Amino acid sequence: MNGDTNIPISAPVTVDVRLSVNGDQYPITVDTRETLLDTLREQLELTGAKKGCDHGQCGACTVLLDGRRVKSCLALTVTLDDREITTVEGLADGDTPHPLQAVFIEHDAFQCGYCTPGQLCSAVGMLAEFAAGWPSVVTPDMSAAPHFDDAEIRERMSGNLCRCGAYVNIVAAIGQAGR
């Protein structure tokens, strides 16, 4: 019993899941309340995804789930059994950086680097969405393929914040990678 409220405190409920992260399989036991971000960082020691706001507002924790971008601080690990998760650590091909990683370096699209892993994963997902012809809020003609321009990039990346303000370089890097 909790002395302050007289409400019984129960042990956490745990579940065994098998996560596929960056092509590797991880059979693990997770608390049913545990977020993917916490699982990645604390159990799998993959610290690329960052805990910025822990409320889904900053995008520092963005990863790819079955190729689509998600904020890992909002996803419960227990729901991700047998799903394919890609973190920033899984973008490179061995020692060869992902094309987006290369253009981020070329365009100096980071400053402190805290948001960069989330920016990169979000950009990979965003480019796939664009290639699939998905419109955004700023797509002028919803019946036509969207035009790849800076306005589209900014809108599609608006869920990822950069406290240093490297947006001009981030947009230029993504623009180069997507053209």
mmCIF file of C-alpha atoms in Angstrom:
data_model
loop_
_atom_site.group_PDB
_atom_site.id
_atom_site.type_symbol
_atom_site.label_atom_id
_atom_site.label_comp_id
_atom_site.label_asym_id
_atom_site.label_seq_id
_atom_site.Cartn_x
_atom_site.Cartn_y
_atom_site.Cartn_z
ATOM 1 C CA MET A 1 0.000 0.000 0.000
ATOM 2 C CA ASN A 2 1.142 3.496 -0.750
ATOM 3 C CA GLY A 3 1.192 5.343 2.568
ATOM 4 C CA ASP A 4 0.073 8.646 1.076
ATOM 5 C CA THR A 5 -3.015 7.514 -0.830
ATOM 6 C CA ASN A 6 -3.855 4.026 0.444
ATOM 7 C CA ILE A 7 -3.988 2.800 -3.154
ATOM 8 C CA PRO A 8 -2.339 -0.570 -3.734
ATOM 9 C CA ILE A 9 0.706 -0.395 -6.003
ATOM 10 C CA SER A 10 0.872 -3.318 -8.375
ATOM 11 C CA ALA A 11 3.903 -4.724 -10.107
ATOM 12 C CA PRO A 12 4.357 -3.722 -13.732
ATOM 13 C CA VAL A 13 2.809 -5.989 -16.335
ATOM 14 C CA THR A 14 5.456 -7.314 -18.709
ATOM 15 C CA VAL A 15 5.217 -8.987 -22.103
ATOM 16 C CA ASP A 16 7.732 -10.839 -24.262
ATOM 17 C CA VAL A 17 8.122 -9.315 -27.725
ATOM 18 C CA ARG A 18 10.444 -9.779 -30.651
ATOM 19 C CA LEU A 19 11.680 -6.521 -32.103
ATOM 20 C CA SER A 20 13.324 -6.236 -35.489
ATOM 21 C CA VAL A 21 15.614 -3.226 -35.255
ATOM 22 C CA ASN A 22 17.986 -2.275 -38.060
ATOM 23 C CA GLY A 23 17.709 -5.802 -39.423
ATOM 24 C CA ASP A 24 18.601 -7.513 -36.135
ATOM 25 C CA GLN A 25 16.153 -9.534 -34.033
ATOM 26 C CA TYR A 26 15.779 -8.794 -30.319
ATOM 27 C CA PRO A 27 13.642 -11.059 -28.139
ATOM 28 C CA ILE A 28 13.023 -8.916 -25.056
ATOM 29 C CA THR A 29 10.637 -8.459 -22.165
ATOM 30 C CA VAL A 30 9.028 -5.045 -21.857
ATOM 31 C CA ASP A 31 6.738 -3.272 -19.441
ATOM 32 C CA THR A 32 3.416 -2.756 -21.228
ATOM 33 C CA ARG A 33 3.720 0.989 -20.504
ATOM 34 C CA GLU A 34 7.232 1.277 -21.970
ATOM 35 C CA THR A 35 7.756 3.462 -25.027
ATOM 36 C CA LEU A 36 9.811 2.416 -28.005
ATOM 37 C CA LEU A 37 12.201 5.286 -27.268
ATOM 38 C CA ASP A 38 12.908 3.948 -23.783
ATOM 39 C CA THR A 39 13.294 0.397 -25.084
ATOM 40 C CA LEU A 40 15.742 1.485 -27.771
ATOM 41 C CA ARG A 41 17.843 3.592 -25.437
ATOM 42 C CA GLU A 42 17.693 1.601 -22.194
ATOM 43 C CA GLN A 43 17.369 -2.031 -23.257
ATOM 44 C CA LEU A 44 18.965 -2.125 -26.713
ATOM 45 C CA GLU A 45 21.524 0.635 -26.052
ATOM 46 C CA LEU A 46 20.685 2.362 -29.348
ATOM 47 C CA THR A 47 21.015 5.975 -28.287
ATOM 48 C CA GLY A 48 20.638 7.713 -31.668
ATOM 49 C CA ALA A 49 16.984 8.581 -31.087
ATOM 50 C CA LYS A 50 16.936 11.345 -28.506
ATOM 51 C CA LYS A 51 14.509 12.118 -25.711
ATOM 52 C CA GLY A 52 13.783 15.777 -26.334
ATOM 53 C CA CYS A 53 10.302 16.600 -25.106
ATOM 54 C CA ASP A 54 8.931 13.079 -24.425
ATOM 55 C CA HIS A 55 5.553 14.382 -25.689
ATOM 56 C CA GLY A 56 5.808 13.917 -29.480
ATOM 57 C CA GLN A 57 6.327 17.597 -30.148
ATOM 58 C CA CYS A 58 10.006 17.957 -31.092
ATOM 59 C CA GLY A 59 10.767 14.983 -33.359
ATOM 60 C CA ALA A 60 14.187 14.220 -31.816
ATOM 61 C CA CYS A 61 13.028 10.630 -31.256
ATOM 62 C CA THR A 62 11.816 9.983 -34.830
ATOM 63 C CA VAL A 63 12.498 6.502 -36.189
ATOM 64 C CA LEU A 64 11.069 4.513 -39.088
ATOM 65 C CA LEU A 65 8.436 1.862 -38.427
ATOM 66 C CA ASP A 66 7.835 -0.339 -41.464
ATOM 67 C CA GLY A 67 9.362 2.503 -43.501
ATOM 68 C CA ARG A 68 7.073 5.195 -42.090
ATOM 69 C CA ARG A 69 8.239 7.829 -39.658
ATOM 70 C CA VAL A 70 6.996 7.707 -36.092
ATOM 71 C CA LYS A 71 7.865 9.498 -32.898
ATOM 72 C CA SER A 72 9.201 6.704 -30.730
ATOM 73 C CA CYS A 73 8.313 8.510 -27.492
ATOM 74 C CA LEU A 74 4.630 7.984 -28.361
ATOM 75 C CA ALA A 75 4.768 4.362 -29.559
ATOM 76 C CA LEU A 76 4.315 1.608 -26.988
ATOM 77 C CA THR A 77 6.862 -1.147 -27.540
ATOM 78 C CA VAL A 78 4.331 -3.855 -26.699
ATOM 79 C CA THR A 79 2.427 -2.962 -29.901
ATOM 80 C CA LEU A 80 5.455 -3.398 -32.171
ATOM 81 C CA ASP A 81 6.009 -7.153 -32.075
ATOM 82 C CA ASP A 82 7.377 -8.322 -35.465
ATOM 83 C CA ARG A 83 7.394 -4.795 -36.964
ATOM 84 C CA GLU A 84 10.477 -3.466 -38.769
ATOM 85 C CA ILE A 85 12.116 -0.574 -36.898
ATOM 86 C CA THR A 86 14.928 1.496 -38.378
ATOM 87 C CA THR A 87 16.861 3.945 -36.243
ATOM 88 C CA VAL A 88 19.522 6.395 -37.357
ATOM 89 C CA GLU A 89 22.094 3.706 -36.528
ATOM 90 C CA GLY A 90 20.553 1.549 -39.261
ATOM 91 C CA LEU A 91 20.539 4.095 -42.088
ATOM 92 C CA ALA A 92 24.150 3.637 -43.196
ATOM 93 C CA ASP A 93 25.230 0.671 -45.306
ATOM 94 C CA GLY A 94 28.191 -0.541 -43.264
ATOM 95 C CA ASP A 95 30.798 2.205 -43.438
ATOM 96 C CA THR A 96 28.991 3.964 -46.291
ATOM 97 C CA PRO A 97 26.711 6.723 -45.020
ATOM 98 C CA HIS A 98 23.117 6.911 -46.210
ATOM 99 C CA PRO A 99 22.823 9.522 -49.004
ATOM 100 C CA LEU A 100 20.948 11.833 -46.624
ATOM 101 C CA GLN A 101 23.715 11.543 -44.034
ATOM 102 C CA ALA A 102 26.232 12.499 -46.717
ATOM 103 C CA VAL A 103 24.303 15.592 -47.856
ATOM 104 C CA PHE A 104 23.671 16.646 -44.249
ATOM 105 C CA ILE A 105 27.442 16.701 -43.788
ATOM 106 C CA GLU A 106 27.995 18.441 -47.127
ATOM 107 C CA HIS A 107 25.433 21.165 -46.311
ATOM 108 C CA ASP A 108 26.400 21.494 -42.634
ATOM 109 C CA ALA A 109 22.769 20.666 -41.815
ATOM 110 C CA PHE A 110 23.364 20.328 -38.097
ATOM 111 C CA GLN A 111 24.872 22.390 -35.366
ATOM 112 C CA CYS A 112 24.718 20.806 -31.947
ATOM 113 C CA GLY A 113 23.522 17.550 -33.567
ATOM 114 C CA TYR A 114 20.893 16.699 -30.963
ATOM 115 C CA CYS A 115 18.007 16.763 -33.444
ATOM 116 C CA THR A 116 19.991 15.304 -36.347
ATOM 117 C CA PRO A 117 19.092 11.610 -35.860
ATOM 118 C CA GLY A 118 15.381 12.456 -35.815
ATOM 119 C CA GLN A 119 15.785 14.863 -38.732
ATOM 120 C CA LEU A 120 17.524 12.152 -40.771
ATOM 121 C CA CYS A 121 14.943 9.451 -40.062
ATOM 122 C CA SER A 122 12.121 11.891 -40.726
ATOM 123 C CA ALA A 123 13.728 12.997 -43.999
ATOM 124 C CA VAL A 124 14.085 9.372 -45.167
ATOM 125 C CA GLY A 125 10.402 8.782 -44.428
ATOM 126 C CA MET A 126 9.369 12.106 -45.939
ATOM 127 C CA LEU A 127 11.204 11.410 -49.196
ATOM 128 C CA ALA A 128 9.449 8.029 -49.430
ATOM 129 C CA GLU A 129 6.075 9.728 -48.857
ATOM 130 C CA PHE A 130 6.878 12.257 -51.565
ATOM 131 C CA ALA A 131 8.031 9.539 -53.985
ATOM 132 C CA ALA A 132 4.728 7.734 -53.379
ATOM 133 C CA GLY A 133 2.893 10.909 -54.436
ATOM 134 C CA TRP A 134 1.373 11.738 -51.063
ATOM 135 C CA PRO A 135 0.267 15.383 -50.964
ATOM 136 C CA SER A 136 0.905 17.711 -48.033
ATOM 137 C CA VAL A 137 -0.939 20.739 -46.721
ATOM 138 C CA VAL A 138 0.993 22.992 -49.111
ATOM 139 C CA THR A 139 0.535 20.815 -52.216
ATOM 140 C CA PRO A 140 -1.397 23.171 -54.521
ATOM 141 C CA ASP A 141 -3.162 20.516 -56.615
ATOM 142 C CA MET A 142 -4.214 17.490 -54.581
ATOM 143 C CA SER A 143 -5.044 15.525 -57.732
ATOM 144 C CA ALA A 144 -1.562 15.971 -59.242
ATOM 145 C CA ALA A 145 1.812 14.761 -58.067
ATOM 146 C CA PRO A 146 3.305 17.199 -55.541
ATOM 147 C CA HIS A 147 6.097 19.479 -56.734
ATOM 148 C CA PHE A 148 9.320 18.934 -54.791
ATOM 149 C CA ASP A 149 10.266 22.398 -53.569
ATOM 150 C CA ASP A 150 11.385 24.091 -50.364
ATOM 151 C CA ALA A 151 7.801 24.737 -49.231
ATOM 152 C CA GLU A 152 7.007 21.010 -49.467
ATOM 153 C CA ILE A 153 10.178 20.106 -47.579
ATOM 154 C CA ARG A 154 9.514 22.631 -44.808
ATOM 155 C CA GLU A 155 5.897 21.507 -44.395
ATOM 156 C CA ARG A 156 6.728 17.818 -44.403
ATOM 157 C CA MET A 157 9.581 18.301 -41.910
ATOM 158 C CA SER A 158 7.611 20.639 -39.632
ATOM 159 C CA GLY A 159 7.317 17.969 -36.927
ATOM 160 C CA ASN A 160 11.077 18.058 -36.357
ATOM 161 C CA LEU A 161 12.436 21.023 -34.446
ATOM 162 C CA CYS A 162 16.016 22.292 -34.461
ATOM 163 C CA ARG A 163 16.795 24.483 -31.496
ATOM 164 C CA CYS A 164 19.954 25.749 -33.210
ATOM 165 C CA GLY A 165 18.010 26.973 -36.236
ATOM 166 C CA ALA A 166 19.859 25.015 -38.941
ATOM 167 C CA TYR A 167 16.662 24.830 -41.017
ATOM 168 C CA VAL A 168 18.104 26.552 -44.107
ATOM 169 C CA ASN A 169 20.859 23.950 -44.348
ATOM 170 C CA ILE A 170 18.512 21.054 -43.495
ATOM 171 C CA VAL A 171 16.101 22.076 -46.271
ATOM 172 C CA ALA A 172 18.997 22.456 -48.738
ATOM 173 C CA ALA A 173 20.364 19.025 -47.839
ATOM 174 C CA ILE A 174 16.998 17.295 -48.194
ATOM 175 C CA GLY A 175 16.380 19.200 -51.415
ATOM 176 C CA GLN A 176 19.633 17.927 -52.882
ATOM 177 C CA ALA A 177 18.962 14.357 -51.764
ATOM 178 C CA GLY A 178 15.432 14.387 -53.162
ATOM 179 C CA ARG A 179 16.249 15.768 -56.589
#
